[in-house]
XYZ file of N, CA, C and O in Angstrom:
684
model
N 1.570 -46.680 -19.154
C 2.010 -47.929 -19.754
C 1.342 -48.109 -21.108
O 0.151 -47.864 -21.301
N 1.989 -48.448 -21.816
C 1.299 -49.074 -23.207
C 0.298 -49.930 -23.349
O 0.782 -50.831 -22.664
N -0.489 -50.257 -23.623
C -1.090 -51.311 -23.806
C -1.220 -52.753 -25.025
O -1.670 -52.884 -26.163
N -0.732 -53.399 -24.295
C -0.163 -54.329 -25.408
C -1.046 -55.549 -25.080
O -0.453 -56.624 -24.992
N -2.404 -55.537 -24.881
C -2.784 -56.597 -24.399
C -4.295 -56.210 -24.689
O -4.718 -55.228 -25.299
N -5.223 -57.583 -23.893
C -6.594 -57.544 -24.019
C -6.655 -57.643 -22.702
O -6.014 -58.420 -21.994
N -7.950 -56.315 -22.162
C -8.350 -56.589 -20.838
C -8.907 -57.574 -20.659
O -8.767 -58.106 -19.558
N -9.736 -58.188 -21.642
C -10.413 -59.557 -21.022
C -9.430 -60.718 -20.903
O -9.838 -61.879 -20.908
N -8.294 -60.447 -20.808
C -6.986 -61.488 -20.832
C -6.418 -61.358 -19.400
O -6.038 -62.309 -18.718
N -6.410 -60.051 -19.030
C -5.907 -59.202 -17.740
C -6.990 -59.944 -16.490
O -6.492 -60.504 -15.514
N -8.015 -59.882 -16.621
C -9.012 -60.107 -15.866
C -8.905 -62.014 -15.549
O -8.747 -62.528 -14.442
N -9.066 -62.856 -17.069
C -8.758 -64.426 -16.993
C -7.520 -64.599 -15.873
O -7.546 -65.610 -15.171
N -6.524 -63.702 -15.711
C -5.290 -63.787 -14.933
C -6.000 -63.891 -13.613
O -6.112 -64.763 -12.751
N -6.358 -62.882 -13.756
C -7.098 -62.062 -12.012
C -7.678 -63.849 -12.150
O -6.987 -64.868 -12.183
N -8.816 -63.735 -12.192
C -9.260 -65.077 -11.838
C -8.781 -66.201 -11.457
O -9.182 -66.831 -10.478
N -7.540 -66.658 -12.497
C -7.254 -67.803 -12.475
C -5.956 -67.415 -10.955
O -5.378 -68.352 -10.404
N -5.773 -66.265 -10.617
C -5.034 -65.879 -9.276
C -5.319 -66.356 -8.157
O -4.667 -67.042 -7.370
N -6.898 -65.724 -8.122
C -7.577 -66.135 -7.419
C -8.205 -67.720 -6.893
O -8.755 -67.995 -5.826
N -7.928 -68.516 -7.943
C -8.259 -69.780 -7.553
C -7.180 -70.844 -7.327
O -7.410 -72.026 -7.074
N -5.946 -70.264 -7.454
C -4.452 -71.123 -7.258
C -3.727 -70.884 -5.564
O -3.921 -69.935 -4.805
N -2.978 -71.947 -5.376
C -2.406 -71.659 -4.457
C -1.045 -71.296 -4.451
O -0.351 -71.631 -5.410
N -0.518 -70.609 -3.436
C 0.505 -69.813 -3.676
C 1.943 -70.277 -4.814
O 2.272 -69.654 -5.823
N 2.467 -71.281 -4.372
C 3.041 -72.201 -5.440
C 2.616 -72.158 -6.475
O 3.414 -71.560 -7.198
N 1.777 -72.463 -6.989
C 0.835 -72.341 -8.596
C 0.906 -71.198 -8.610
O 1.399 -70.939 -9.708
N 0.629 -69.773 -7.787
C 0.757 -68.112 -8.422
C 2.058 -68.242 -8.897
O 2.424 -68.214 -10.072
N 2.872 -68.415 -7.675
C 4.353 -68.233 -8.243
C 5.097 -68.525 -9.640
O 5.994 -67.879 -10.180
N 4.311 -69.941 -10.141
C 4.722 -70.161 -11.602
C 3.472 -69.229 -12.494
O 3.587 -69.207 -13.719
N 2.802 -68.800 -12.123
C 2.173 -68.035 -12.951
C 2.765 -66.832 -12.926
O 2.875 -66.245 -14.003
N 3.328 -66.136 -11.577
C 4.124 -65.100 -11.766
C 4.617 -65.233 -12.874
O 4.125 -64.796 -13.914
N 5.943 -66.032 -12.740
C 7.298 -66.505 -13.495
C 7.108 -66.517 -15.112
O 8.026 -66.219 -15.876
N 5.934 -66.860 -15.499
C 5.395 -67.170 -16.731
C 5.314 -65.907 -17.187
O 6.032 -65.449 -18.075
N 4.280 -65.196 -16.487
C 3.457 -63.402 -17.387
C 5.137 -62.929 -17.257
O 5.528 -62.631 -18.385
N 6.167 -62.782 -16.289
C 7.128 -61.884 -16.249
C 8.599 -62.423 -17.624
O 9.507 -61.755 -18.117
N 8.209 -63.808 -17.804
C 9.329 -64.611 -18.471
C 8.638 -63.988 -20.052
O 9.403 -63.479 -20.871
N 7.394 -64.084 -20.287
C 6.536 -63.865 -21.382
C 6.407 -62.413 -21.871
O 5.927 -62.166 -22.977
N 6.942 -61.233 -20.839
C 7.400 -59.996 -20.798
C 5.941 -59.209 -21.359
O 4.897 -59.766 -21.699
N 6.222 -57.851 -21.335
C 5.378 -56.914 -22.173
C 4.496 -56.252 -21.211
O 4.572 -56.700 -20.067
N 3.617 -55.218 -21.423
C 2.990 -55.124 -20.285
C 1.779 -55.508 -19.741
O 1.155 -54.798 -18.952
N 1.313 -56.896 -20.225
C 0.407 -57.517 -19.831
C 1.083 -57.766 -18.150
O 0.582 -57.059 -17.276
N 1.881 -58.477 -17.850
C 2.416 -58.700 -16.648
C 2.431 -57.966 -15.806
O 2.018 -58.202 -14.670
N 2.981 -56.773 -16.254
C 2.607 -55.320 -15.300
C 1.062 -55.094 -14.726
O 0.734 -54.827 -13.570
N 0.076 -55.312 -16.080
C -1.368 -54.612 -15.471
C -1.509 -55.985 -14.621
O -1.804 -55.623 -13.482
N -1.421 -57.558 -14.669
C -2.268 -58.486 -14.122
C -1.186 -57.765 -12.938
O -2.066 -57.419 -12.150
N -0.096 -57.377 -12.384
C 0.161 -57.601 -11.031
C 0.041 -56.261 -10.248
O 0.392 -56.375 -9.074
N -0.270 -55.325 -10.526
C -1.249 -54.416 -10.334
C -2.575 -54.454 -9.904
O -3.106 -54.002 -8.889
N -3.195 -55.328 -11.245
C -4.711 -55.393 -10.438
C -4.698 -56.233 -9.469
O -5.611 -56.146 -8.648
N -3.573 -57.363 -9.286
C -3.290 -58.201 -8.652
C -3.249 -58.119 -6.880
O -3.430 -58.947 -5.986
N -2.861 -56.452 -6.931
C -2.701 -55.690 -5.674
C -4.215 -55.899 -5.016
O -4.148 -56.140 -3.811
N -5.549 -55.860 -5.547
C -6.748 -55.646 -5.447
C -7.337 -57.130 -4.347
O -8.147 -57.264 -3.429
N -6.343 -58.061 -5.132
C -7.274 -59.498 -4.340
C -6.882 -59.554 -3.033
O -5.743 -59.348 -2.615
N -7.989 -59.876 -2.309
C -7.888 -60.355 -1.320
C -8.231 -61.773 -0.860
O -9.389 -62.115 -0.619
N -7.649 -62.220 -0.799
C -7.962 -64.115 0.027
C -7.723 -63.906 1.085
O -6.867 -63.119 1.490
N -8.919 -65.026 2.150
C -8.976 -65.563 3.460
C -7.285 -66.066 3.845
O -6.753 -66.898 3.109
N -6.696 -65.622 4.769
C -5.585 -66.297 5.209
C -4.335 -66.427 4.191
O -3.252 -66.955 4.444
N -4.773 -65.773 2.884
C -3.300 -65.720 2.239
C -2.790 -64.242 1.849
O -3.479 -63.283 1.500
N -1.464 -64.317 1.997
C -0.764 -63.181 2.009
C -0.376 -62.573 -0.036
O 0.677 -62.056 -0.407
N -1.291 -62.804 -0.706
C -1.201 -62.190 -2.217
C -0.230 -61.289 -2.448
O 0.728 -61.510 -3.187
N -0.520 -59.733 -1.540
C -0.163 -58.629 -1.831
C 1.164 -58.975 -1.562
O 1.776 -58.352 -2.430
N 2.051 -59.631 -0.842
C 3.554 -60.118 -0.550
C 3.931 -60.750 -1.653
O 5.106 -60.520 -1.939
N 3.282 -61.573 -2.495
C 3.655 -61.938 -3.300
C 3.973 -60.666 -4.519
O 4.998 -60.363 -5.131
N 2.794 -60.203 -4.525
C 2.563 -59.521 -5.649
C 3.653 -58.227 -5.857
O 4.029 -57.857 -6.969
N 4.160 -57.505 -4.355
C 4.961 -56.617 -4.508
C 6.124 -57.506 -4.673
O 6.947 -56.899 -5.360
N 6.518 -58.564 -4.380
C 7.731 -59.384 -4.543
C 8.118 -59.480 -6.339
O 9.197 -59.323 -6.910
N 7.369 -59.656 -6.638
C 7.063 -60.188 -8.110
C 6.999 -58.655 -9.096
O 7.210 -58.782 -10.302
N 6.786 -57.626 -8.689
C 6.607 -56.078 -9.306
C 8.169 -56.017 -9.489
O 8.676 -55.757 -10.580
N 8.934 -56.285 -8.298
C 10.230 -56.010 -8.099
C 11.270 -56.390 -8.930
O 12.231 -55.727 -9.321
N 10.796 -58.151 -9.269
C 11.305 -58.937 -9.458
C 10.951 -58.479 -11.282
O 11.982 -58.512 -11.953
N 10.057 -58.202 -11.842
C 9.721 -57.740 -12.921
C 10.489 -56.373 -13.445
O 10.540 -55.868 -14.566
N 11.197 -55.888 -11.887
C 11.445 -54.530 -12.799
C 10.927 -53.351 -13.542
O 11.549 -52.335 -13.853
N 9.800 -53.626 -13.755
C 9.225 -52.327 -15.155
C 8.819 -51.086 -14.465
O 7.731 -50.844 -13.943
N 9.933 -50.292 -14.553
C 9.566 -48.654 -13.561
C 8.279 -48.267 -14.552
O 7.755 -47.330 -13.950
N 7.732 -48.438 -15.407
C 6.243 -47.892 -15.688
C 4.933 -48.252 -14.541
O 3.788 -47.801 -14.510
N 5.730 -49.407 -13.493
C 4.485 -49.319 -12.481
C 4.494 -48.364 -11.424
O 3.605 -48.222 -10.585
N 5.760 -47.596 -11.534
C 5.610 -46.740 -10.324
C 4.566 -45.653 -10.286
O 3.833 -45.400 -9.330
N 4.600 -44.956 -11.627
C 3.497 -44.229 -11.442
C 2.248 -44.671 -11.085
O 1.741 -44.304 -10.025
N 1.633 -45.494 -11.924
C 0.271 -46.556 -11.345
C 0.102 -46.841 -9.948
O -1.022 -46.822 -9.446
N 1.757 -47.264 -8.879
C 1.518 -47.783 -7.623
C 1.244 -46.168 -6.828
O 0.633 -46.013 -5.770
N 1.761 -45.275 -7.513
C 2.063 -43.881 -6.584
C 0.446 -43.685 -6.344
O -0.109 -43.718 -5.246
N -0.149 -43.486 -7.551
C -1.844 -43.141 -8.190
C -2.434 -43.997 -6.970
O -3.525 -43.568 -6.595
N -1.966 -45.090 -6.278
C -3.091 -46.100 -5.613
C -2.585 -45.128 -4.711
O -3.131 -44.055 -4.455
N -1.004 -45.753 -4.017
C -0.964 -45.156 -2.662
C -1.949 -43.613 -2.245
O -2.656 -43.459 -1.249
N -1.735 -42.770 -3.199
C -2.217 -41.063 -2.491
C -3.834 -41.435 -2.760
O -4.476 -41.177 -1.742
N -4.663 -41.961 -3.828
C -6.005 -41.722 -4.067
C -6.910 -43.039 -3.597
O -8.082 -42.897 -3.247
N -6.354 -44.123 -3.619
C -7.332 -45.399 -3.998
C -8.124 -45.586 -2.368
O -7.553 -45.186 -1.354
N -8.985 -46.000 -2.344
C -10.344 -46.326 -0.915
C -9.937 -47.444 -0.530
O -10.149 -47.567 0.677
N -9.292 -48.612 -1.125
C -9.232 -49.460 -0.770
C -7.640 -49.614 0.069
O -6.545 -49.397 -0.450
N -7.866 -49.987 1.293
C -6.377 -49.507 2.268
C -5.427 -51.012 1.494
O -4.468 -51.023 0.722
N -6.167 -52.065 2.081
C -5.289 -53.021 1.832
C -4.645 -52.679 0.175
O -3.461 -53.008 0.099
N -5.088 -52.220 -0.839
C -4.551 -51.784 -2.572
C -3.621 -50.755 -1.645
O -2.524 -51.312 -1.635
N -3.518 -49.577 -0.892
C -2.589 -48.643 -0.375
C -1.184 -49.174 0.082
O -0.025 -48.938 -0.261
N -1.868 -50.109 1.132
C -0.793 -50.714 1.849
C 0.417 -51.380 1.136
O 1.588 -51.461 1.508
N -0.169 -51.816 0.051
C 0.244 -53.149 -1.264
C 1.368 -52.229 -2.171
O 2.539 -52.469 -2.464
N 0.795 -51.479 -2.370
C 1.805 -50.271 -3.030
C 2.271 -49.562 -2.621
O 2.752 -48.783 -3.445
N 2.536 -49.207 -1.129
C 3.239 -48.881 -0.194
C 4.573 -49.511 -0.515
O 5.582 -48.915 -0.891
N 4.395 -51.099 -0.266
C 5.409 -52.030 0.423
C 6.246 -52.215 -1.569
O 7.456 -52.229 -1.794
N 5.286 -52.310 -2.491
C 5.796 -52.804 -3.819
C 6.485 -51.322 -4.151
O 7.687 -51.577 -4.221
N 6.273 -49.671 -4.426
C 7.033 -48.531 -4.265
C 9.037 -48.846 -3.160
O 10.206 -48.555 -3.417
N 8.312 -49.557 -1.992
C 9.914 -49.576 -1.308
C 11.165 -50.623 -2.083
O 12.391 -50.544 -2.166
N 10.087 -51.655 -2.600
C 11.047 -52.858 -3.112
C 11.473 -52.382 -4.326
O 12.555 -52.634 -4.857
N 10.368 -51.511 -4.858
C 10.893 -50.909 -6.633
C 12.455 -50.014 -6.137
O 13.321 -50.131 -7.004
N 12.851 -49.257 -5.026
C 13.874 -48.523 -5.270
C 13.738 -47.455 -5.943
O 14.716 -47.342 -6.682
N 13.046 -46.640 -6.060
C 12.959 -45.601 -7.361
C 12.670 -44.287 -6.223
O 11.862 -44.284 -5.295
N 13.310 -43.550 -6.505
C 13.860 -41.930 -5.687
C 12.227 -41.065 -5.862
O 11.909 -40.249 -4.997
N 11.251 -41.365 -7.097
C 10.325 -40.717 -7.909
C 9.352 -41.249 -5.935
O 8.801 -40.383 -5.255
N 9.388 -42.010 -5.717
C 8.463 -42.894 -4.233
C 8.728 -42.120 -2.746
O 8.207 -42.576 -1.728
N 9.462 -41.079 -2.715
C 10.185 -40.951 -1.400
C 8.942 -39.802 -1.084
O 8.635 -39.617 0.094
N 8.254 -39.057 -2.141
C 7.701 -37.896 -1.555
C 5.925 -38.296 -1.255
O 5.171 -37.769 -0.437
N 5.644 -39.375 -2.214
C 3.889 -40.173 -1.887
C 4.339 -41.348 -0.539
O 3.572 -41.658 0.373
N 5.667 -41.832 -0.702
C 5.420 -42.415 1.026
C 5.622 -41.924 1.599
O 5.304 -42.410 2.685
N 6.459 -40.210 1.761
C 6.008 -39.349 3.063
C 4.708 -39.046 3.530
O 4.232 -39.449 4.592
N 4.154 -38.324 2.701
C 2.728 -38.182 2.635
C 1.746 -39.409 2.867
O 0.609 -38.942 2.932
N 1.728 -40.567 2.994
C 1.453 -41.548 3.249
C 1.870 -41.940 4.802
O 1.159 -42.679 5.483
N 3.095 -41.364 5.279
C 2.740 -41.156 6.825
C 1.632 -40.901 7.453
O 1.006 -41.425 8.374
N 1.506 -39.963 6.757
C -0.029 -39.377 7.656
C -1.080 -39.763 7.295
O -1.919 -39.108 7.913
N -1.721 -40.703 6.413
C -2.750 -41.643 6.325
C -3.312 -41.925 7.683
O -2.658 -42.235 8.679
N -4.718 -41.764 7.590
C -5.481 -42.552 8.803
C -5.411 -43.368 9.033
O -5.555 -43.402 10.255
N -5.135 -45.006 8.379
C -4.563 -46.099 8.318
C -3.217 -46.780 8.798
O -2.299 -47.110 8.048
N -3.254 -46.948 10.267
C -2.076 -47.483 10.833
C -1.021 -48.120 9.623
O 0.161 -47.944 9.328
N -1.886 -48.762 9.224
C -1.534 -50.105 8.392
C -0.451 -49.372 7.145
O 0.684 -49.835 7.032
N -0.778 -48.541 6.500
C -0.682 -47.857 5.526
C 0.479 -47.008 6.071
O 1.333 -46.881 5.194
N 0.808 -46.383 7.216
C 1.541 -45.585 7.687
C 2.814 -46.654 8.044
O 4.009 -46.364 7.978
N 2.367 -47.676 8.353
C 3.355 -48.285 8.795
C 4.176 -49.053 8.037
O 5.388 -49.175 8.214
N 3.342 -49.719 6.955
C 4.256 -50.696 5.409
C 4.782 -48.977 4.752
O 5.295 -49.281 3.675
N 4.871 -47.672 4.863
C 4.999 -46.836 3.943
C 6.471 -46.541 4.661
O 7.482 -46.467 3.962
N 6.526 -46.367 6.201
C 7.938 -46.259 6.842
C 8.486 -47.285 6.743
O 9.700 -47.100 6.819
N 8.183 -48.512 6.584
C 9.136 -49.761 5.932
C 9.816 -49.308 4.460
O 10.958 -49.420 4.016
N 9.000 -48.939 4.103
C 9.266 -48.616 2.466
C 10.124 -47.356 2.116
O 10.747 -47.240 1.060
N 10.091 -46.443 3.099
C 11.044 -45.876 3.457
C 12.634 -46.257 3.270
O 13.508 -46.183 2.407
N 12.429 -46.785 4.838
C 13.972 -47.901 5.225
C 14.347 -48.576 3.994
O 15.500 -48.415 3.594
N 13.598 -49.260 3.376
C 14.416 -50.076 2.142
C 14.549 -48.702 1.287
O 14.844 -49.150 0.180
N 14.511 -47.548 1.180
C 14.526 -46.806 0.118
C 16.073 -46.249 0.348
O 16.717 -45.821 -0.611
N 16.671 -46.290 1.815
C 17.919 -46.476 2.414
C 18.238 -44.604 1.849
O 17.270 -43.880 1.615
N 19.283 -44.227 1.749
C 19.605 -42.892 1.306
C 19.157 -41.798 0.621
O 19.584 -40.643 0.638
N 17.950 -42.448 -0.186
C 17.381 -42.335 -1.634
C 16.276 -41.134 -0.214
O 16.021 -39.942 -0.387
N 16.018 -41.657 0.556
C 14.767 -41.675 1.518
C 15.169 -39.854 2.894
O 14.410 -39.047 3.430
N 16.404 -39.993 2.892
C 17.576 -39.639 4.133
C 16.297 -38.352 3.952
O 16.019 -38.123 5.129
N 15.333 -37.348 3.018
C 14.773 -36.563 3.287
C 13.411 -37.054 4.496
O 12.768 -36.242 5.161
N 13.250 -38.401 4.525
C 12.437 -38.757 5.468
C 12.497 -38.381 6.956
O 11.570 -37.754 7.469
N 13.864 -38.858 7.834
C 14.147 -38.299 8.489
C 12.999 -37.949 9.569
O 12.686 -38.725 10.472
N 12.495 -36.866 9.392
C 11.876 -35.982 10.138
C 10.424 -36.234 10.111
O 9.649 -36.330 11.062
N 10.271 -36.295 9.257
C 8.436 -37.439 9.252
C 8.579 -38.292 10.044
O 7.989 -38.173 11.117
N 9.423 -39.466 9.794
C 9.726 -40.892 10.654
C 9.481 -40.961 11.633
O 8.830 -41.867 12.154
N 10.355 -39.162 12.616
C 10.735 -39.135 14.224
C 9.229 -38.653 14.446
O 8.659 -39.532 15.092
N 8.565 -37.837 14.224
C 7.250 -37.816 14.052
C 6.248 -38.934 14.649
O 5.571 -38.954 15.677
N 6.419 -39.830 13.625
C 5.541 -40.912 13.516
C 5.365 -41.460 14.474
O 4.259 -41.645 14.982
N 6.725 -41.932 15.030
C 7.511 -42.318 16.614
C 6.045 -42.001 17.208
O 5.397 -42.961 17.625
N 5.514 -40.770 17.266
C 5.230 -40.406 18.651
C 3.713 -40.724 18.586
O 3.108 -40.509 19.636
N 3.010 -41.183 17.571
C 1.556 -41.948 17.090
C 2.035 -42.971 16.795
O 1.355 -43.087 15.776
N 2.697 -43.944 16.791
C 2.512 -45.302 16.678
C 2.327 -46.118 17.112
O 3.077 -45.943 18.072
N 1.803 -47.258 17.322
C 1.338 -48.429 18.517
C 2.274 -49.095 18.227
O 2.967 -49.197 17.214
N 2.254 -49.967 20.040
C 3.676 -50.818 20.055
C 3.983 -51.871 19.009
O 5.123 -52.199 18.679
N 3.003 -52.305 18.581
C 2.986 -53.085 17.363
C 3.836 -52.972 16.380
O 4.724 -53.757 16.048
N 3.481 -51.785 15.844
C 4.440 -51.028 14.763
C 5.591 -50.272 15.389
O 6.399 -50.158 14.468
N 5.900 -49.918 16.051
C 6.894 -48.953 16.665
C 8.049 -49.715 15.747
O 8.540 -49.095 14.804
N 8.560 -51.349 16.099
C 10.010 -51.403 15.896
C 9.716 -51.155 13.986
O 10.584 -50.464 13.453
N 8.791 -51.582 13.220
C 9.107 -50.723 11.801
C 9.405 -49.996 12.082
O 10.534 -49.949 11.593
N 9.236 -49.018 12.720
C 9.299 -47.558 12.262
C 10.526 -47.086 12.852
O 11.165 -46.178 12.319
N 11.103 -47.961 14.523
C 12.640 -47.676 14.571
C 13.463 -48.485 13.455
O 14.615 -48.113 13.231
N 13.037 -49.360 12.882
C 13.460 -50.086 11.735
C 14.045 -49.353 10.412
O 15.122 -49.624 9.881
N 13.352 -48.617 10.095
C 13.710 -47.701 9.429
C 14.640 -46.472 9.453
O 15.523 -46.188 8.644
N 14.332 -45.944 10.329
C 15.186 -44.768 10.941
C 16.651 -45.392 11.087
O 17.585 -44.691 10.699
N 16.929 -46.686 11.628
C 18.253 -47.575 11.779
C 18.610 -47.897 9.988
O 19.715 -48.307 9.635
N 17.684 -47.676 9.187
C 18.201 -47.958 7.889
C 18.676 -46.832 6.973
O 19.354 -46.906 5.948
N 17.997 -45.445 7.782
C 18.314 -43.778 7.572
C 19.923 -43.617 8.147
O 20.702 -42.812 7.637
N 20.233 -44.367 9.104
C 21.015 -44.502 9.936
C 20.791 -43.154 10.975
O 21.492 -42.142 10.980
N 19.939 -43.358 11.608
C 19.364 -41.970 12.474
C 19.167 -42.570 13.879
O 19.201 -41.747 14.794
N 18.879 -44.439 14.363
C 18.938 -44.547 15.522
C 19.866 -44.724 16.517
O 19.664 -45.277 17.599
N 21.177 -44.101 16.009
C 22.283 -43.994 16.628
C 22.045 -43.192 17.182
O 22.589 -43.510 18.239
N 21.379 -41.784 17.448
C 21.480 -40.494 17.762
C 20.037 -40.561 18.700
O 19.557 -39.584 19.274
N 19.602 -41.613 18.711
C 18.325 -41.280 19.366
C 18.597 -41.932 20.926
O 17.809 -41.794 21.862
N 19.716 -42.574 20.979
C 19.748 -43.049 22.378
C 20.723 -41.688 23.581
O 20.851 -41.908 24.785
């Protein structure tokens, strides 16, 4: 991505993220994405990073990547999913990669199956399913997965496969 901005501007975001409630992010979304460029991109990126007690950020934040459009984050989200320590940043770009739509995502959320991280394995076969045809090389990872997954996660993961259109064949 270019840089068209000041990190110490990127960071005032982060902060002021952190101290709003979801309603108030949302018009702050609306603002960095209406205000364009790629300042908006890096704050909702690093944005992936926060964590709050009892609020769901990272939903927002992949909602809002989507909603922004700018395929220059895919590479950045791919870079978290395969390398980053932090699961919940994995998970986050898991789920924001499925909503982006972009074909470049189908081969770091395979590989992201097999993460040690339930969590991570499981928003990545969601991300899959929304990737719908783009994905159809998944397939065979998916049925896989089936057979390590806890009941918890199971219906994602038949969730998906029904979006491969593959759970017709499994009954």
């Amino acid at each position: 991505m270019n840089q068209e901005y000041d990190e110490h501007e990127v960071e005032r975001y982060i902060e002021r993220l952190k101290q709003l409630n979801s309603s108030q992010r949302v018009e702050l979304y609306y603002q960095l994405i209406k205000g364009g460029g790629s300042i908006a991109s890096e704050v909702l990126l690093k944005a992936l990073y926060i964590t709050l007690p009892n609020n769901p950020i990272g939903y927002e934040v992949t909602h809002q990547l989507r909603r922004l459009g700018d395929k220059s984050v895919i590479g950045p989200l791919i870079e978290i999913l395969r390398k980053d320590s932090d699961a919940q940043a994995r998970s986050n770009a898991a789920r924001a990669l499925g909503k982006l739509n972009e074909q470049s995502a189908v081969g770091p959320l395979i590989q992201a199956l097999e993460d040690p991280d339930e969590k991570i394995r499981t928003d990545s076969a969601v991300a899959l399913g929304h990737l719908g045809d783009k994905a159809a090389v998944a397939v065979e990872p998916l049925l896989r997965l089936l057979k390590k997954t806890s009941v918890e996660d199971l219906s994602a993961v038949v969730g998906s496969l029904a979006k491969l259109g593959v759970v017709r064949f499994l009954n």
